[in-house]
Amino acid sequence: MAFADLILPLAVPGRFTFSIPDGIAVRAGMRVAVPFGRGGKLYGGLVRRVHQEAPASAAREILSQIDEAPIVTEGQFMLWERIADHYMCSLGEVMIAALPGQLTLSSETRIVVNPFIAEEPARTDRAGLLISALLEREALSMKEAGELLGLKDPMPAIKRLIDEGVVIVEEELREAWKPRTVTYVKLTEAASNEEALHAWFDKLEKKAPKQLHLLMRFVELSRCMSDAPLEVEKNKLLHLSDSSSAALKPLVEKGLFELYEREAGVPAPATLGKGKPTLSLAQTKALNDVREGLSTKGVALLRGVTSSGKTEVYSTLIDEAVADGGQVLYLLPEIALTAQIIERLRARFGDRIAVYHSRMAPHERAELWMRMARGEGSPPIIVGARSALFLPYRDLKLVVIDEEHDPSYKQHEPAPRYHARDMAIVLAGIHGAKTVLGSATPSLDSMHNARSGKYGYAELLTRFGNVAMPVISVVDLRDAARRRQMKGHFSQPLIDAIDAALKKREQAILFQNRRGYVPVWQCESCAWVPYCDHCDVSLTYHKKLHQLRCHYCGRNYPPPVQCGQCSSNRLRMIGFGTEKIEEELSEIFPEARIARMDQDTVRGRQALDRILTGFAQGAIDILVGTQMVTKGLDFDHVSTVGILSADSLMRFPDFRAHERAFQLMAQVAGRSGRRDKPGNVIIQAHEARNPVIDLVTHHDVEGFFNREAEHRRAHGYPPFMRLLSLSLRHRNEERVAATAAALALLLRERLDERVLGPDIPGVAFVKDRHIRNLLIKLRRSAHREEKDFVREAIDRVFAQPEHRAVQLVVDVDPV
């Protein structure tokens, strides 16, 4: 009898052996339906191995075969196993993270009739019975569908309906991602020649001077009489001509202009697949250095200052890999913030690019996965965020990891808590591909690997077109307050810089890494502060919603009218967030158009796109935001950047606080002056002489690395040691404390002083659970053996009944 080892979509360690009945022919990578657990729930398991070795105990039988061909490759399984092993999680957890939701089926999966198809023709078979029941009850679980159809295993029947598009998994009914569209203006065919344009000039000069000004601005922007005319976005035209839609509408109605729309990020058909750009001397040298690093090391780090043209270097390498018949993975930290890069890549590579990200509809993700798994029309270039790592590549030749320093590459919840940058290098190794890491502010880990010779290294230290780096100045907030030169949270130099930019019709970005209106309400009499009932954290006030919100569990509370301790009515607000900055700006610059970009304003599907489009087209003068504004934004007219509170970036109890602060300040500073004019950056700080701030002002990445590496080496932190974090959680504080103490005691038998804790964290109570943390330092030369010891210690402690109920979260290489 044949047997199959399966991976099930459950957070349960190990693989599970099932017998293969007659009539079923399965291979590794196929899904099969199996019963699991005491209740016999159905799951779609993945076959990892087929063999003849009978297990020690009786094996349950596979009920049915779901796939006719494998949907997961051997290379993917190898990656999953590396992730599960390194990050100390189960293969089932990796499977859940990797597969699109539509491909992960269980008896709890709920299905509904697809509302996006035309009326389903009448059926007389079991499928018709199922559709009738769904129309009546709206949704059915897989288990309920099986009972209705009288089938022990309904998965094959339901899969056929999913493949036909008749039913869908319930989660797909969430609002589907829709690409943002941009409206453009062009001359009608009748008005496109020089003679017709002169006639329009004469007509408008006499009767409509505002419309004449609009037309002249269009001619200037579009270069419509040249050999290389440009497209003109409607909002950009209205902004730069200081006009409104009311002036444009009559010209459309009269037949001068016509409007058309196109998906944002998709270039005009005439620009698709355009020729290779000419690289500058600096780009050419960097490209050659990257090639040399890839040929000798397999991995190369490209450190290029902001606006230096790193994307063109990547594009040249991508072109070479695709010409060689291979596939390319281009990873970005956050897909929603990188439409500009995607547009550039599409302009060069056209329809050879596919984008893969969590905002796509689930069925679109599943379709791309299946196309690649079957090798049918598989796109050679994939651009995506973390999840693109898991796609079924067949001939991967190159992996590009842009903004490799970004902490968004790290998955935090749920497991697997993997780092996409590190696992992308593993993926490339599995396929024999090359890896390019790029950043203006590389992580200390990557810089150390380059310095030590593990990675190749290349530099691109001049901006494209020899544009000057921004001028960075520091304002001492203590001195400004003493001289009474502050207006709210704005110093006079920052106000003057913003004012000068607005007068020149330029734009400004202001960075404050805290959302909300104020972080703390406090009683003036007894210093009482309102806290969340379910978390050990103060509540943040959001003025627009007029509510206090917990940023840990998401609960909302009405603002207090009196002190909860002494009943005093004297309550004050302390601190400031992006919402308060937005309010203060509107008072200082009442005529300016201001927008805010943080988690509160970009919750809707199109909210972020609207903000970025408005800013790109000049409909927004000042953009206020959290660290979102530091990522991948490239706008022509941003001349001024303000960092409102540099101190707050460095005051975190984290050994990486200074590294994060340096990267954030350097990155947001790089948003200014990216074309022909040098930018102006104002950093406000109470500790104006902080050495980290001084290094930012001098754009000194090397100096920062040397300083920070010295501290890390002295105190035994990455990149010189590896870290493993253990977080224990339980409703009973005494129980979680006892389990943490028992685990720490056992770990110290071998690791001694390299076990830190158990500590009570700054926020020690979240979502009704008490927390204790352990931090373990692992020697790089023996981290695998030491990690195995940690596994054994965890198993020994949690095998004891008094500790089993405590939740354990393991985070390897925390960031």
PDB file of N, CA and C in Angstrom, residues 183-212:
ATOM      1  N   THR A 183      -7.166  60.887 -15.084  1.00  0.00           N
ATOM      2  CA  THR A 183      -7.786  61.567 -16.219  1.00  0.00           C
ATOM      3  C   THR A 183      -6.758  62.462 -16.920  1.00  0.00           C
ATOM      4  N   TYR A 184      -6.689  62.346 -18.247  1.00  0.00           N
ATOM      5  CA  TYR A 184      -5.754  63.129 -19.053  1.00  0.00           C
ATOM      6  C   TYR A 184      -6.531  64.045 -19.997  1.00  0.00           C
ATOM      7  N   VAL A 185      -5.849  65.091 -20.449  1.00  0.00           N
ATOM      8  CA  VAL A 185      -6.424  66.050 -21.400  1.00  0.00           C
ATOM      9  C   VAL A 185      -5.614  65.995 -22.686  1.00  0.00           C
ATOM     10  N   LYS A 186      -6.305  66.009 -23.821  1.00  0.00           N
ATOM     11  CA  LYS A 186      -5.597  66.112 -25.101  1.00  0.00           C
ATOM     12  C   LYS A 186      -6.434  66.936 -26.073  1.00  0.00           C
ATOM     13  N   LEU A 187      -5.796  67.436 -27.110  1.00  0.00           N
ATOM     14  CA  LEU A 187      -6.508  68.180 -28.147  1.00  0.00           C
ATOM     15  C   LEU A 187      -7.343  67.214 -28.984  1.00  0.00           C
ATOM     16  N   THR A 188      -8.501  67.678 -29.411  1.00  0.00           N
ATOM     17  CA  THR A 188      -9.292  66.854 -30.326  1.00  0.00           C
ATOM     18  C   THR A 188      -8.568  66.804 -31.671  1.00  0.00           C
ATOM     19  N   GLU A 189      -8.952  65.855 -32.478  1.00  0.00           N
ATOM     20  CA  GLU A 189      -8.278  65.712 -33.777  1.00  0.00           C
ATOM     21  C   GLU A 189      -8.437  66.965 -34.610  1.00  0.00           C
ATOM     22  N   ALA A 190      -9.617  67.614 -34.506  1.00  0.00           N
ATOM     23  CA  ALA A 190      -9.881  68.818 -35.315  1.00  0.00           C
ATOM     24  C   ALA A 190      -9.019  69.997 -34.878  1.00  0.00           C
ATOM     25  N   ALA A 191      -8.567  69.983 -33.629  1.00  0.00           N
ATOM     26  CA  ALA A 191      -7.792  71.114 -33.108  1.00  0.00           C
ATOM     27  C   ALA A 191      -6.305  70.800 -33.016  1.00  0.00           C
ATOM     28  N   SER A 192      -5.872  69.695 -33.618  1.00  0.00           N
ATOM     29  CA  SER A 192      -4.499  69.235 -33.395  1.00  0.00           C
ATOM     30  C   SER A 192      -3.475  69.819 -34.361  1.00  0.00           C
ATOM     31  N   ASN A 193      -3.895  70.630 -35.336  1.00  0.00           N
ATOM     32  CA  ASN A 193      -2.906  71.222 -36.236  1.00  0.00           C
ATOM     33  C   ASN A 193      -2.660  72.685 -35.883  1.00  0.00           C
ATOM     34  N   GLU A 194      -1.575  73.217 -36.382  1.00  0.00           N
ATOM     35  CA  GLU A 194      -1.143  74.567 -35.990  1.00  0.00           C
ATOM     36  C   GLU A 194      -2.157  75.628 -36.411  1.00  0.00           C
ATOM     37  N   GLU A 195      -2.744  75.467 -37.580  1.00  0.00           N
ATOM     38  CA  GLU A 195      -3.719  76.460 -38.069  1.00  0.00           C
ATOM     39  C   GLU A 195      -4.952  76.513 -37.162  1.00  0.00           C
ATOM     40  N   ALA A 196      -5.458  75.339 -36.772  1.00  0.00           N
ATOM     41  CA  ALA A 196      -6.632  75.297 -35.906  1.00  0.00           C
ATOM     42  C   ALA A 196      -6.326  75.906 -34.530  1.00  0.00           C
ATOM     43  N   LEU A 197      -5.121  75.640 -34.024  1.00  0.00           N
ATOM     44  CA  LEU A 197      -4.755  76.198 -32.719  1.00  0.00           C
ATOM     45  C   LEU A 197      -4.709  77.723 -32.753  1.00  0.00           C
ATOM     46  N   HIS A 198      -4.153  78.297 -33.837  1.00  0.00           N
ATOM     47  CA  HIS A 198      -4.116  79.770 -33.956  1.00  0.00           C
ATOM     48  C   HIS A 198      -5.529  80.348 -33.972  1.00  0.00           C
ATOM     49  N   ALA A 199      -6.443  79.661 -34.653  1.00  0.00           N
ATOM     50  CA  ALA A 199      -7.832  80.132 -34.680  1.00  0.00           C
ATOM     51  C   ALA A 199      -8.427  80.127 -33.268  1.00  0.00           C
ATOM     52  N   TRP A 200      -8.126  79.088 -32.489  1.00  0.00           N
ATOM     53  CA  TRP A 200      -8.616  79.040 -31.113  1.00  0.00           C
ATOM     54  C   TRP A 200      -8.006  80.155 -30.273  1.00  0.00           C
ATOM     55  N   PHE A 201      -6.709  80.436 -30.477  1.00  0.00           N
ATOM     56  CA  PHE A 201      -6.057  81.529 -29.742  1.00  0.00           C
ATOM     57  C   PHE A 201      -6.774  82.851 -30.010  1.00  0.00           C
ATOM     58  N   ASP A 202      -7.053  83.121 -31.282  1.00  0.00           N
ATOM     59  CA  ASP A 202      -7.722  84.384 -31.645  1.00  0.00           C
ATOM     60  C   ASP A 202      -9.107  84.472 -31.031  1.00  0.00           C
ATOM     61  N   LYS A 203      -9.858  83.375 -31.078  1.00  0.00           N
ATOM     62  CA  LYS A 203     -11.219  83.348 -30.553  1.00  0.00           C
ATOM     63  C   LYS A 203     -11.250  83.591 -29.044  1.00  0.00           C
ATOM     64  N   LEU A 204     -10.350  82.903 -28.314  1.00  0.00           N
ATOM     65  CA  LEU A 204     -10.372  82.998 -26.842  1.00  0.00           C
ATOM     66  C   LEU A 204      -9.786  84.316 -26.351  1.00  0.00           C
ATOM     67  N   GLU A 205      -8.869  84.906 -27.114  1.00  0.00           N
ATOM     68  CA  GLU A 205      -8.234  86.152 -26.677  1.00  0.00           C
ATOM     69  C   GLU A 205      -9.255  87.269 -26.515  1.00  0.00           C
ATOM     70  N   LYS A 206     -10.273  87.264 -27.355  1.00  0.00           N
ATOM     71  CA  LYS A 206     -11.269  88.325 -27.327  1.00  0.00           C
ATOM     72  C   LYS A 206     -12.343  88.098 -26.269  1.00  0.00           C
ATOM     73  N   LYS A 207     -12.728  86.825 -26.049  1.00  0.00           N
ATOM     74  CA  LYS A 207     -13.906  86.555 -25.216  1.00  0.00           C
ATOM     75  C   LYS A 207     -13.615  85.842 -23.898  1.00  0.00           C
ATOM     76  N   ALA A 208     -12.532  85.057 -23.813  1.00  0.00           N
ATOM     77  CA  ALA A 208     -12.331  84.222 -22.623  1.00  0.00           C
ATOM     78  C   ALA A 208     -10.853  84.170 -22.250  1.00  0.00           C
ATOM     79  N   PRO A 209     -10.333  85.199 -21.590  1.00  0.00           N
ATOM     80  CA  PRO A 209      -8.900  85.215 -21.251  1.00  0.00           C
ATOM     81  C   PRO A 209      -8.479  84.066 -20.322  1.00  0.00           C
ATOM     82  N   LYS A 210      -9.349  83.626 -19.415  1.00  0.00           N
ATOM     83  CA  LYS A 210      -8.992  82.518 -18.510  1.00  0.00           C
ATOM     84  C   LYS A 210      -8.840  81.208 -19.281  1.00  0.00           C
ATOM     85  N   GLN A 211      -9.754  81.010 -20.257  1.00  0.00           N
ATOM     86  CA  GLN A 211      -9.660  79.808 -21.078  1.00  0.00           C
ATOM     87  C   GLN A 211      -8.435  79.870 -21.994  1.00  0.00           C
ATOM     88  N   LEU A 212      -8.083  81.091 -22.432  1.00  0.00           N
ATOM     89  CA  LEU A 212      -6.880  81.258 -23.244  1.00  0.00           C
ATOM     90  C   LEU A 212      -5.630  80.883 -22.428  1.00  0.00           C
TER      91      LEU A 212
END
